[in-house]
PDB file of C-alpha atoms in Angstrom:
ATOM      1  CA  MET A   1      75.487  94.497 113.320  1.00  0.00           C
ATOM      2  CA  TRP A   2      76.469  90.671 113.429  1.00  0.00           C
ATOM      3  CA  HIS A   3      75.390  89.905 109.769  1.00  0.00           C
ATOM      4  CA  GLY A   4      77.594  92.585 108.597  1.00  0.00           C
ATOM      5  CA  GLU A   5      80.669  91.531 110.391  1.00  0.00           C
ATOM      6  CA  ALA A   6      79.986  87.984 109.172  1.00  0.00           C
ATOM      7  CA  ARG A   7      79.849  89.058 105.679  1.00  0.00           C
ATOM      8  CA  ARG A   8      83.201  91.042 106.135  1.00  0.00           C
ATOM      9  CA  ARG A   9      84.739  87.947 107.353  1.00  0.00           C
ATOM     10  CA  ARG A  10      83.535  86.080 104.601  1.00  0.00           C
ATOM     11  CA  ARG A  11      84.724  88.330 101.770  1.00  0.00           C
ATOM     12  CA  SER A  12      86.443  86.518  99.025  1.00  0.00           C
ATOM     13  CA  PRO A  13      90.205  86.437  98.561  1.00  0.00           C
ATOM     14  CA  ILE A  14      90.008  87.960  95.437  1.00  0.00           C
ATOM     15  CA  SER A  15      88.033  91.123  97.135  1.00  0.00           C
ATOM     16  CA  GLN A  16      90.661  91.048  99.745  1.00  0.00           C
ATOM     17  CA  VAL A  17      93.515  91.503  96.940  1.00  0.00           C
ATOM     18  CA  HIS A  18      91.519  94.318  95.332  1.00  0.00           C
ATOM     19  CA  THR A  19      91.284  96.017  98.540  1.00  0.00           C
ATOM     20  CA  ARG A  20      95.060  95.816  99.252  1.00  0.00           C
ATOM     21  CA  ARG A  21      95.827  97.025  95.777  1.00  0.00           C
ATOM     22  CA  GLU A  22      93.632  99.960  96.216  1.00  0.00           C
ATOM     23  CA  ARG A  23      95.187 100.654  99.584  1.00  0.00           C
ATOM     24  CA  ALA A  24      98.641 100.192  97.983  1.00  0.00           C
ATOM     25  CA  VAL A  25      97.757 102.608  95.011  1.00  0.00           C
ATOM     26  CA  ALA A  26      96.425 105.325  97.459  1.00  0.00           C
ATOM     27  CA  ALA A  27      99.569 105.008  99.652  1.00  0.00           C
ATOM     28  CA  ILE A  28     101.652 105.700  96.503  1.00  0.00           C
ATOM     29  CA  SER A  29      99.661 108.556  95.487  1.00  0.00           C
ATOM     30  CA  ARG A  30     100.157 110.240  98.897  1.00  0.00           C
ATOM     31  CA  GLY A  31     103.752 109.609  98.922  1.00  0.00           C
ATOM     32  CA  LEU A  32     104.121 111.287  95.404  1.00  0.00           C
ATOM     33  CA  GLY A  33     101.861 114.232  96.372  1.00  0.00           C
ATOM     34  CA  ALA A  34     104.600 115.175  98.691  1.00  0.00           C
ATOM     35  CA  VAL A  35     107.366 115.531  96.385  1.00  0.00           C
ATOM     36  CA  PRO A  36     107.769 118.669  94.098  1.00  0.00           C
ATOM     37  CA  ALA A  37     106.701 118.324  90.509  1.00  0.00           C
ATOM     38  CA  PRO A  38     110.162 119.360  88.930  1.00  0.00           C
ATOM     39  CA  GLY A  39     111.685 116.587  91.275  1.00  0.00           C
ATOM     40  CA  LEU A  40     109.415 114.197  90.050  1.00  0.00           C
ATOM     41  CA  VAL A  41     110.220 114.805  86.205  1.00  0.00           C
ATOM     42  CA  ILE A  42     113.675 114.901  87.036  1.00  0.00           C
ATOM     43  CA  GLY A  43     113.439 111.738  88.596  1.00  0.00           C
ATOM     44  CA  GLY A  44     111.947 109.930  85.862  1.00  0.00           C
ATOM     45  CA  VAL A  45     114.417 111.058  83.513  1.00  0.00           C
ATOM     46  CA  VAL A  46     117.282 109.909  85.872  1.00  0.00           C
ATOM     47  CA  GLY A  47     115.562 106.684  86.345  1.00  0.00           C
ATOM     48  CA  LEU A  48     115.328 106.218  82.376  1.00  0.00           C
ATOM     49  CA  GLN A  49     118.927 106.787  82.017  1.00  0.00           C
ATOM     50  CA  CYS A  50     120.007 104.885  85.075  1.00  0.00           C
ATOM     51  CA  GLY A  51     117.946 101.754  83.773  1.00  0.00           C
ATOM     52  CA  ALA A  52     119.962 102.037  80.463  1.00  0.00           C
ATOM     53  CA  ALA A  53     123.068 101.897  82.013  1.00  0.00           C
ATOM     54  CA  LEU A  54     122.354  99.182  84.373  1.00  0.00           C
ATOM     55  CA  ALA A  55     121.072  97.344  81.270  1.00  0.00           C
ATOM     56  CA  THR A  56     124.522  97.260  79.782  1.00  0.00           C
ATOM     57  CA  ARG A  57     125.512  94.799  82.454  1.00  0.00           C
ATOM     58  CA  LEU A  58     122.970  92.162  80.929  1.00  0.00           C
ATOM     59  CA  TYR A  59     124.527  92.447  77.417  1.00  0.00           C
ATOM     60  CA  PRO A  60     127.370  89.758  77.882  1.00  0.00           C
ATOM     61  CA  ALA A  61     124.679  87.150  79.021  1.00  0.00           C
ATOM     62  CA  VAL A  62     121.545  87.981  77.157  1.00  0.00           C
ATOM     63  CA  GLY A  63     122.589  90.747  74.513  1.00  0.00           C
ATOM     64  CA  PRO A  64     120.479  93.816  73.638  1.00  0.00           C
ATOM     65  CA  ALA A  65     117.464  91.777  72.411  1.00  0.00           C
ATOM     66  CA  GLY A  66     117.315  89.616  75.396  1.00  0.00           C
ATOM     67  CA  VAL A  67     117.354  93.062  77.649  1.00  0.00           C
ATOM     68  CA  VAL A  68     114.561  94.506  75.510  1.00  0.00           C
ATOM     69  CA  THR A  69     112.592  91.194  76.284  1.00  0.00           C
ATOM     70  CA  LEU A  70     113.258  90.994  79.797  1.00  0.00           C
ATOM     71  CA  ARG A  71     112.333  94.536  80.306  1.00  0.00           C
ATOM     72  CA  LEU A  72     109.172  94.498  78.185  1.00  0.00           C
ATOM     73  CA  CYS A  73     107.845  91.516  79.986  1.00  0.00           C
ATOM     74  CA  LEU A  74     108.707  92.443  83.246  1.00  0.00           C
ATOM     75  CA  ALA A  75     107.017  95.913  82.738  1.00  0.00           C
ATOM     76  CA  ALA A  76     104.150  94.237  81.265  1.00  0.00           C
ATOM     77  CA  VAL A  77     103.440  91.838  84.132  1.00  0.00           C
ATOM     78  CA  MET A  78     103.541  94.906  86.602  1.00  0.00           C
ATOM     79  CA  LEU A  79     101.637  97.328  84.661  1.00  0.00           C
ATOM     80  CA  THR A  80      98.896  94.490  84.031  1.00  0.00           C
ATOM     81  CA  ALA A  81      98.924  93.990  87.669  1.00  0.00           C
ATOM     82  CA  LEU A  82      98.429  97.710  88.203  1.00  0.00           C
ATOM     83  CA  TRP A  83      95.802  98.675  85.814  1.00  0.00           C
ATOM     84  CA  ARG A  84      93.965  95.201  84.692  1.00  0.00           C
ATOM     85  CA  PRO A  85      93.415  96.349  81.364  1.00  0.00           C
ATOM     86  CA  GLY A  86      91.605  93.419  79.799  1.00  0.00           C
ATOM     87  CA  LEU A  87      90.620  92.916  76.261  1.00  0.00           C
ATOM     88  CA  ARG A  88      86.972  94.363  75.997  1.00  0.00           C
ATOM     89  CA  TRP A  89      87.860  97.166  73.335  1.00  0.00           C
ATOM     90  CA  ASP A  90      86.536  97.703  70.089  1.00  0.00           C
ATOM     91  CA  ARG A  91      88.901  96.650  66.892  1.00  0.00           C
ATOM     92  CA  SER A  92      89.923 100.095  66.529  1.00  0.00           C
ATOM     93  CA  THR A  93      91.263 100.833  69.943  1.00  0.00           C
ATOM     94  CA  LEU A  94      93.181  97.615  69.607  1.00  0.00           C
ATOM     95  CA  GLY A  95      94.528  98.454  66.844  1.00  0.00           C
ATOM     96  CA  ILE A  96      96.056 101.749  67.848  1.00  0.00           C
ATOM     97  CA  ALA A  97      97.212  99.782  71.128  1.00  0.00           C
ATOM     98  CA  ALA A  98      99.091  97.016  68.896  1.00  0.00           C
ATOM     99  CA  ALA A  99     100.695  99.932  66.888  1.00  0.00           C
ATOM    100  CA  ALA A 100     101.823 101.687  69.932  1.00  0.00           C
ATOM    101  CA  GLY A 101     103.370  98.238  71.498  1.00  0.00           C
ATOM    102  CA  THR A 102     104.984  97.762  67.741  1.00  0.00           C
ATOM    103  CA  LEU A 103     106.705 101.213  67.857  1.00  0.00           C
ATOM    104  CA  LEU A 104     107.844 100.566  71.566  1.00  0.00           C
ATOM    105  CA  ALA A 105     109.305  97.061  70.698  1.00  0.00           C
ATOM    106  CA  VAL A 106     111.287  98.520  67.655  1.00  0.00           C
ATOM    107  CA  HIS A 107     112.255 101.572  69.667  1.00  0.00           C
ATOM    108  CA  HIS A 108     113.718  99.357  72.585  1.00  0.00           C
ATOM    109  CA  LEU A 109     115.661  97.052  70.054  1.00  0.00           C
ATOM    110  CA  SER A 110     117.120  99.986  68.168  1.00  0.00           C
ATOM    111  CA  TYR A 111     117.731 102.046  71.314  1.00  0.00           C
ATOM    112  CA  TYR A 112     119.630  99.306  73.131  1.00  0.00           C
ATOM    113  CA  GLU A 113     121.432  98.361  70.062  1.00  0.00           C
ATOM    114  CA  ALA A 114     122.841 101.858  69.633  1.00  0.00           C
ATOM    115  CA  VAL A 115     123.664 101.929  73.553  1.00  0.00           C
ATOM    116  CA  GLU A 116     125.684  98.673  72.979  1.00  0.00           C
ATOM    117  CA  ARG A 117     127.711 100.595  70.517  1.00  0.00           C
ATOM    118  CA  LEU A 118     128.009 104.133  71.472  1.00  0.00           C
ATOM    119  CA  PRO A 119     128.269 106.102  74.841  1.00  0.00           C
ATOM    120  CA  LEU A 120     124.887 106.281  76.446  1.00  0.00           C
ATOM    121  CA  GLY A 121     124.688 110.333  76.011  1.00  0.00           C
ATOM    122  CA  ALA A 122     125.346 109.852  72.279  1.00  0.00           C
ATOM    123  CA  ALA A 123     122.715 107.484  72.037  1.00  0.00           C
ATOM    124  CA  THR A 124     120.240 109.363  73.768  1.00  0.00           C
ATOM    125  CA  THR A 125     121.172 112.500  72.056  1.00  0.00           C
ATOM    126  CA  MET A 126     120.303 110.746  68.609  1.00  0.00           C
ATOM    127  CA  GLU A 127     117.191 109.205  69.937  1.00  0.00           C
ATOM    128  CA  PHE A 128     115.955 112.760  71.235  1.00  0.00           C
ATOM    129  CA  LEU A 129     116.022 114.095  67.775  1.00  0.00           C
ATOM    130  CA  GLY A 130     112.847 112.130  67.451  1.00  0.00           C
ATOM    131  CA  PRO A 131     110.414 114.091  69.811  1.00  0.00           C
ATOM    132  CA  PHE A 132     112.305 117.165  68.715  1.00  0.00           C
ATOM    133  CA  ALA A 133     111.407 116.644  65.123  1.00  0.00           C
ATOM    134  CA  ILE A 134     107.609 116.276  65.955  1.00  0.00           C
ATOM    135  CA  ALA A 135     107.682 119.469  68.029  1.00  0.00           C
ATOM    136  CA  LEU A 136     109.260 121.427  64.897  1.00  0.00           C
ATOM    137  CA  PHE A 137     107.116 119.987  62.452  1.00  0.00           C
ATOM    138  CA  GLY A 138     104.127 121.025  64.449  1.00  0.00           C
ATOM    139  CA  SER A 139     104.945 124.275  64.848  1.00  0.00           C
ATOM    140  CA  ARG A 140     104.855 127.529  62.429  1.00  0.00           C
ATOM    141  CA  ARG A 141     107.148 129.904  64.277  1.00  0.00           C
ATOM    142  CA  ALA A 142     110.029 131.228  62.170  1.00  0.00           C
ATOM    143  CA  THR A 143     112.189 131.132  65.378  1.00  0.00           C
ATOM    144  CA  ASP A 144     111.990 127.280  65.100  1.00  0.00           C
ATOM    145  CA  LEU A 145     114.210 127.186  62.305  1.00  0.00           C
ATOM    146  CA  LEU A 146     117.151 128.703  64.353  1.00  0.00           C
ATOM    147  CA  TRP A 147     116.449 125.860  67.214  1.00  0.00           C
ATOM    148  CA  ALA A 148     116.436 123.190  64.298  1.00  0.00           C
ATOM    149  CA  CYS A 149     120.034 124.601  62.975  1.00  0.00           C
ATOM    150  CA  LEU A 150     121.194 124.292  66.460  1.00  0.00           C
ATOM    151  CA  ALA A 151     120.280 120.931  66.987  1.00  0.00           C
ATOM    152  CA  ALA A 152     121.553 119.800  63.806  1.00  0.00           C
ATOM    153  CA  ALA A 153     124.848 121.488  64.349  1.00  0.00           C
ATOM    154  CA  GLY A 154     124.773 119.499  67.886  1.00  0.00           C
ATOM    155  CA  VAL A 155     124.514 116.258  66.000  1.00  0.00           C
ATOM    156  CA  VAL A 156     127.286 117.217  63.564  1.00  0.00           C
ATOM    157  CA  LEU A 157     129.573 118.079  66.799  1.00  0.00           C
ATOM    158  CA  LEU A 158     128.500 114.561  68.358  1.00  0.00           C
ATOM    159  CA  SER A 159     128.945 112.523  65.339  1.00  0.00           C
ATOM    160  CA  ARG A 160     131.983 114.086  63.433  1.00  0.00           C
ATOM    161  CA  SER A 161     134.339 115.404  65.923  1.00  0.00           C
ATOM    162  CA  GLY A 162     136.300 114.048  68.924  1.00  0.00           C
ATOM    163  CA  ILE A 163     135.926 110.350  69.754  1.00  0.00           C
ATOM    164  CA  PRO A 164     134.983 108.345  66.666  1.00  0.00           C
ATOM    165  CA  LEU A 165     131.568 106.879  67.119  1.00  0.00           C
ATOM    166  CA  ASN A 166     130.113 103.942  65.337  1.00  0.00           C
ATOM    167  CA  ALA A 167     128.151 104.335  62.404  1.00  0.00           C
ATOM    168  CA  ALA A 168     125.507 101.528  63.217  1.00  0.00           C
ATOM    169  CA  GLY A 169     125.093 102.912  66.573  1.00  0.00           C
ATOM    170  CA  LEU A 170     124.229 106.171  65.302  1.00  0.00           C
ATOM    171  CA  ALA A 171     121.756 104.594  62.750  1.00  0.00           C
ATOM    172  CA  CYS A 172     120.254 102.479  65.307  1.00  0.00           C
ATOM    173  CA  GLY A 173     120.043 105.889  67.762  1.00  0.00           C
ATOM    174  CA  ALA A 174     118.243 107.762  64.614  1.00  0.00           C
ATOM    175  CA  LEU A 175     115.813 104.746  64.016  1.00  0.00           C
ATOM    176  CA  ALA A 176     114.806 104.744  67.748  1.00  0.00           C
ATOM    177  CA  GLY A 177     114.187 108.600  67.392  1.00  0.00           C
ATOM    178  CA  CYS A 178     112.045 107.688  64.663  1.00  0.00           C
ATOM    179  CA  CYS A 179     110.138 105.281  66.517  1.00  0.00           C
ATOM    180  CA  TRP A 180     109.745 107.628  69.515  1.00  0.00           C
ATOM    181  CA  GLY A 181     108.274 110.313  66.996  1.00  0.00           C
ATOM    182  CA  GLY A 182     105.927 107.924  65.878  1.00  0.00           C
ATOM    183  CA  TYR A 183     105.207 106.717  69.289  1.00  0.00           C
ATOM    184  CA  ILE A 184     104.134 110.176  70.301  1.00  0.00           C
ATOM    185  CA  LEU A 185     101.481 110.511  67.448  1.00  0.00           C
ATOM    186  CA  VAL A 186     100.033 107.009  67.874  1.00  0.00           C
ATOM    187  CA  GLY A 187      99.903 107.290  71.711  1.00  0.00           C
ATOM    188  CA  LYS A 188      98.029 110.627  71.673  1.00  0.00           C
ATOM    189  CA  ARG A 189      95.494 108.629  69.599  1.00  0.00           C
ATOM    190  CA  LEU A 190      95.642 105.831  72.199  1.00  0.00           C
ATOM    191  CA  VAL A 191      95.067 108.139  75.298  1.00  0.00           C
ATOM    192  CA  ALA A 192      91.989 109.790  73.499  1.00  0.00           C
ATOM    193  CA  ARG A 193      90.455 106.683  73.613  1.00  0.00           C
ATOM    194  CA  VAL A 194      91.818 105.052  76.796  1.00  0.00           C
ATOM    195  CA  PRO A 195      92.759 108.005  79.246  1.00  0.00           C
ATOM    196  CA  ASP A 196      94.232 105.856  81.955  1.00  0.00           C
ATOM    197  CA  GLY A 197      97.248 103.558  82.159  1.00  0.00           C
ATOM    198  CA  ARG A 198      95.146 100.490  80.518  1.00  0.00           C
ATOM    199  CA  GLY A 199      96.132 101.659  76.944  1.00  0.00           C
ATOM    200  CA  LEU A 200      99.615 101.784  77.936  1.00  0.00           C
ATOM    201  CA  ALA A 201      99.485  98.244  79.529  1.00  0.00           C
ATOM    202  CA  LEU A 202      98.211  96.737  76.323  1.00  0.00           C
ATOM    203  CA  ALA A 203     100.716  98.763  74.117  1.00  0.00           C
ATOM    204  CA  VAL A 204     103.366  97.082  76.701  1.00  0.00           C
ATOM    205  CA  ILE A 205     101.897  93.753  76.566  1.00  0.00           C
ATOM    206  CA  TRP A 206     101.981  93.633  72.655  1.00  0.00           C
ATOM    207  CA  GLY A 207     105.302  95.130  72.492  1.00  0.00           C
ATOM    208  CA  ALA A 208     106.533  92.475  74.973  1.00  0.00           C
ATOM    209  CA  LEU A 209     105.036  89.494  72.785  1.00  0.00           C
ATOM    210  CA  LEU A 210     106.614  91.027  69.605  1.00  0.00           C
ATOM    211  CA  SER A 211     110.329  91.010  71.287  1.00  0.00           C
ATOM    212  CA  LEU A 212     110.074  87.408  72.511  1.00  0.00           C
ATOM    213  CA  PRO A 213     111.453  85.719  69.299  1.00  0.00           C
ATOM    214  CA  TYR A 214     114.230  88.161  69.157  1.00  0.00           C
ATOM    215  CA  GLY A 215     115.359  87.761  72.885  1.00  0.00           C
ATOM    216  CA  ILE A 216     114.630  83.971  72.571  1.00  0.00           C
ATOM    217  CA  ALA A 217     116.778  83.620  69.531  1.00  0.00           C
ATOM    218  CA  GLN A 218     119.583  86.075  71.048  1.00  0.00           C
ATOM    219  CA  ALA A 219     119.680  84.571  74.644  1.00  0.00           C
ATOM    220  CA  GLY A 220     117.865  81.209  74.974  1.00  0.00           C
ATOM    221  CA  THR A 221     117.357  79.759  78.195  1.00  0.00           C
ATOM    222  CA  ARG A 222     119.523  82.646  79.854  1.00  0.00           C
ATOM    223  CA  LEU A 223     116.545  84.537  80.064  1.00  0.00           C
ATOM    224  CA  LEU A 224     115.177  82.266  82.827  1.00  0.00           C
ATOM    225  CA  ASP A 225     118.610  82.700  85.025  1.00  0.00           C
ATOM    226  CA  PRO A 226     117.617  84.011  88.300  1.00  0.00           C
ATOM    227  CA  ALA A 227     120.381  86.496  88.404  1.00  0.00           C
ATOM    228  CA  MET A 228     119.287  88.048  85.000  1.00  0.00           C
ATOM    229  CA  LEU A 229     115.791  88.163  85.771  1.00  0.00           C
ATOM    230  CA  ALA A 230     116.777  90.083  89.316  1.00  0.00           C
ATOM    231  CA  LEU A 231     118.763  92.576  87.530  1.00  0.00           C
ATOM    232  CA  ALA A 232     116.046  92.983  84.892  1.00  0.00           C
ATOM    233  CA  THR A 233     113.616  93.587  87.349  1.00  0.00           C
ATOM    234  CA  VAL A 234     115.349  96.592  88.666  1.00  0.00           C
ATOM    235  CA  VAL A 235     115.894  97.827  85.054  1.00  0.00           C
ATOM    236  CA  ALA A 236     112.091  97.529  84.226  1.00  0.00           C
ATOM    237  CA  VAL A 237     111.300  99.293  87.393  1.00  0.00           C
ATOM    238  CA  LEU A 238     113.776 102.225  86.646  1.00  0.00           C
ATOM    239  CA  SER A 239     113.221 102.237  82.895  1.00  0.00           C
ATOM    240  CA  SER A 240     109.222 102.000  82.882  1.00  0.00           C
ATOM    241  CA  VAL A 241     107.057 101.754  85.940  1.00  0.00           C
ATOM    242  CA  LEU A 242     108.787 104.725  87.879  1.00  0.00           C
ATOM    243  CA  PRO A 243     109.146 107.008  84.945  1.00  0.00           C
ATOM    244  CA  TYR A 244     105.658 106.643  83.781  1.00  0.00           C
ATOM    245  CA  THR A 245     104.262 106.810  87.378  1.00  0.00           C
ATOM    246  CA  PHE A 246     106.663 110.102  88.312  1.00  0.00           C
ATOM    247  CA  HIS A 247     105.653 111.741  84.857  1.00  0.00           C
ATOM    248  CA  LEU A 248     101.874 111.339  85.377  1.00  0.00           C
ATOM    249  CA  GLU A 249     101.915 112.717  88.724  1.00  0.00           C
ATOM    250  CA  ALA A 250     103.877 115.709  87.624  1.00  0.00           C
ATOM    251  CA  LEU A 251     101.885 116.441  84.540  1.00  0.00           C
ATOM    252  CA  ARG A 252      98.837 116.743  86.973  1.00  0.00           C
ATOM    253  CA  ARG A 253     100.718 119.899  88.830  1.00  0.00           C
ATOM    254  CA  VAL A 254     102.894 121.538  86.168  1.00  0.00           C
ATOM    255  CA  PRO A 255     102.262 123.081  82.822  1.00  0.00           C
ATOM    256  CA  PRO A 256     103.140 120.913  79.677  1.00  0.00           C
ATOM    257  CA  ARG A 257     105.674 123.689  78.741  1.00  0.00           C
ATOM    258  CA  VAL A 258     107.292 123.465  82.271  1.00  0.00           C
ATOM    259  CA  PHE A 259     107.487 119.713  81.878  1.00  0.00           C
ATOM    260  CA  GLY A 260     108.906 119.811  78.239  1.00  0.00           C
ATOM    261  CA  VAL A 261     111.790 122.038  79.521  1.00  0.00           C
ATOM    262  CA  LEU A 262     112.574 119.692  82.366  1.00  0.00           C
ATOM    263  CA  THR A 263     112.802 116.595  79.970  1.00  0.00           C
ATOM    264  CA  SER A 264     114.811 118.331  77.419  1.00  0.00           C
ATOM    265  CA  LEU A 265     117.707 117.649  79.846  1.00  0.00           C
ATOM    266  CA  GLU A 266     117.768 113.943  78.970  1.00  0.00           C
ATOM    267  CA  PRO A 267     120.734 114.099  76.773  1.00  0.00           C
ATOM    268  CA  ALA A 268     122.798 115.708  79.109  1.00  0.00           C
ATOM    269  CA  VAL A 269     121.457 113.566  82.035  1.00  0.00           C
ATOM    270  CA  GLY A 270     122.408 110.734  79.899  1.00  0.00           C
ATOM    271  CA  ALA A 271     125.918 111.942  78.944  1.00  0.00           C
ATOM    272  CA  LEU A 272     126.595 112.497  82.744  1.00  0.00           C
ATOM    273  CA  ILE A 273     125.325 108.931  83.582  1.00  0.00           C
ATOM    274  CA  GLY A 274     127.232 107.329  80.880  1.00  0.00           C
ATOM    275  CA  LEU A 275     130.416 109.166  82.239  1.00  0.00           C
ATOM    276  CA  PHE A 276     130.089 108.631  85.971  1.00  0.00           C
ATOM    277  CA  LEU A 277     128.570 104.994  85.974  1.00  0.00           C
ATOM    278  CA  LEU A 278     130.082 103.605  82.728  1.00  0.00           C
ATOM    279  CA  GLY A 279     133.162 105.480  82.527  1.00  0.00           C
ATOM    280  CA  GLN A 280     132.170 106.512  79.061  1.00  0.00           C
ATOM    281  CA  HIS A 281     134.328 109.903  77.983  1.00  0.00           C
ATOM    282  CA  LEU A 282     133.377 112.148  75.395  1.00  0.00           C
ATOM    283  CA  ALA A 283     135.615 114.815  73.777  1.00  0.00           C
ATOM    284  CA  VAL A 284     135.013 118.501  74.435  1.00  0.00           C
ATOM    285  CA  PRO A 285     133.254 119.546  70.796  1.00  0.00           C
ATOM    286  CA  GLN A 286     130.856 116.272  71.599  1.00  0.00           C
ATOM    287  CA  TRP A 287     129.812 117.602  75.082  1.00  0.00           C
ATOM    288  CA  ALA A 288     129.113 120.731  73.080  1.00  0.00           C
ATOM    289  CA  GLY A 289     126.938 118.684  70.621  1.00  0.00           C
ATOM    290  CA  VAL A 290     125.102 117.310  73.473  1.00  0.00           C
ATOM    291  CA  THR A 291     124.500 120.694  75.149  1.00  0.00           C
ATOM    292  CA  ALA A 292     123.162 122.277  72.049  1.00  0.00           C
ATOM    293  CA  VAL A 293     120.465 119.622  71.422  1.00  0.00           C
ATOM    294  CA  ALA A 294     119.499 120.167  74.966  1.00  0.00           C
ATOM    295  CA  LEU A 295     119.513 124.143  74.580  1.00  0.00           C
ATOM    296  CA  ALA A 296     117.552 123.730  71.287  1.00  0.00           C
ATOM    297  CA  ALA A 297     114.905 121.540  72.703  1.00  0.00           C
ATOM    298  CA  ILE A 298     114.586 124.267  75.576  1.00  0.00           C
ATOM    299  CA  GLY A 299     114.447 127.178  73.057  1.00  0.00           C
ATOM    300  CA  ALA A 300     111.789 125.455  71.140  1.00  0.00           C
ATOM    301  CA  THR A 301     109.620 124.570  74.195  1.00  0.00           C
ATOM    302  CA  ARG A 302     110.086 128.168  76.052  1.00  0.00           C
ATOM    303  CA  THR A 303     109.723 130.364  72.664  1.00  0.00           C
ATOM    304  CA  PRO A 304     106.076 131.859  72.754  1.00  0.00           C
ATOM    305  CA  SER A 305     103.874 131.738  69.847  1.00  0.00           C
ATOM    306  CA  ARG A 306     102.969 134.613  67.952  1.00  0.00           C
ATOM    307  CA  ALA A 307      99.471 134.031  67.843  1.00  0.00           C
ATOM    308  CA  PRO A 308      97.773 133.353  71.287  1.00  0.00           C
ATOM    309  CA  LYS A 309      96.255 130.111  71.315  1.00  0.00           C
ATOM    310  CA  ALA A 310      93.393 128.575  73.592  1.00  0.00           C
ATOM    311  CA  ASP A 311      94.762 126.663  76.532  1.00  0.00           C
ATOM    312  CA  THR A 312      94.035 122.912  76.176  1.00  0.00           C
ATOM    313  CA  SER A 313      96.128 121.867  79.064  1.00  0.00           C
ATOM    314  CA  GLU A 314      93.008 121.417  80.923  1.00  0.00           C
ATOM    315  CA  ARG A 315      90.838 119.540  77.988  1.00  0.00           C
ATOM    316  CA  PRO A 316      89.986 116.226  79.107  1.00  0.00           C
ATOM    317  CA  GLY A 317      92.901 113.902  77.714  1.00  0.00           C
ATOM    318  CA  ALA A 318      95.312 116.688  77.347  1.00  0.00           C
ATOM    319  CA  LYS A 319      97.555 115.902  79.849  1.00  0.00           C
ATOM    320  CA  SER A 320      97.424 112.240  79.202  1.00  0.00           C
ATOM    321  CA  ALA A 321      98.281 112.919  75.571  1.00  0.00           C
ATOM    322  CA  ASP A 322     101.634 114.895  76.865  1.00  0.00           C
ATOM    323  CA  LEU A 323     102.269 112.166  79.192  1.00  0.00           C
ATOM    324  CA  THR A 324     102.443 109.789  76.412  1.00  0.00           C
ATOM    325  CA  ALA A 325     104.546 112.259  74.256  1.00  0.00           C
ATOM    326  CA  ARG A 326     106.963 112.837  77.069  1.00  0.00           C
ATOM    327  CA  THR A 327     107.526 109.674  78.938  1.00  0.00           C
ATOM    328  CA  SER A 328     110.212 108.240  76.726  1.00  0.00           C
ATOM    329  CA  PRO A 329     109.706 104.560  75.986  1.00  0.00           C
ATOM    330  CA  GLU A 330     113.528 103.904  76.451  1.00  0.00           C
TER     331      GLU A 330
END
């Protein structure tokens, strides 16, 4: 008994850190388990959009590229501390992680450029067309053509009516949507090989490294300003760490279809946060466009298939794949 107690006292600092980390993860899991799953999904969506709104305060000092660099670097530090990904993977897995990280970096750069030029709701609506297109291309239902037409009408209303929108901003939003769609496809392959958060951590690390030259070129030493780092940390937590964590827990408790319906509200949430937090106003037809895109996404998600398909939601890795598809890399 004395020897056992002596061994416990002689535990190395590293083992003590591991113990504290495991206890912290367990406490976070218990806290998340007490929150209803729909609340977690909506909380993640609100966190993403609040983080994007808050990031605009960094634009005058570091610019969009500086914001992306700070957010990705800080998120990489947090996710590495949580998951400890390491580099002991085969070349194929590392290549997939690098591809996902590249898409993340390009997505972030283009999305934040769009947010600088457009109201938040408009930028998010353009970006949301990426995963919506992936969902449509993967479906063979005739009714999906109606939802595609509704989404297209929403984009026309958003860009061609009411308040004039910056053409470069719309193009950046569309590029962000393409990258998000590509991230969904690549991310599914990544989670098939690395089912936990280590693959995501590797991708974010690579994306952070890619963004560094652009951030340094645009912001220089201002990236190291303590005030900038403090605000960027809040942005990284709101836009990356919390949404990924919330959505992972929610996907353990709700079907992917319900999860998709809830996240389809993201364009409308972005428009509302842009209005209340940033004072960004849209004309009535543009609000109708945002609503049309959200309704099209909900309709495409909820419309039942003609032919019944096997339920894959319980297949190993299936929920992780859905997490990658729906946790916005914004």
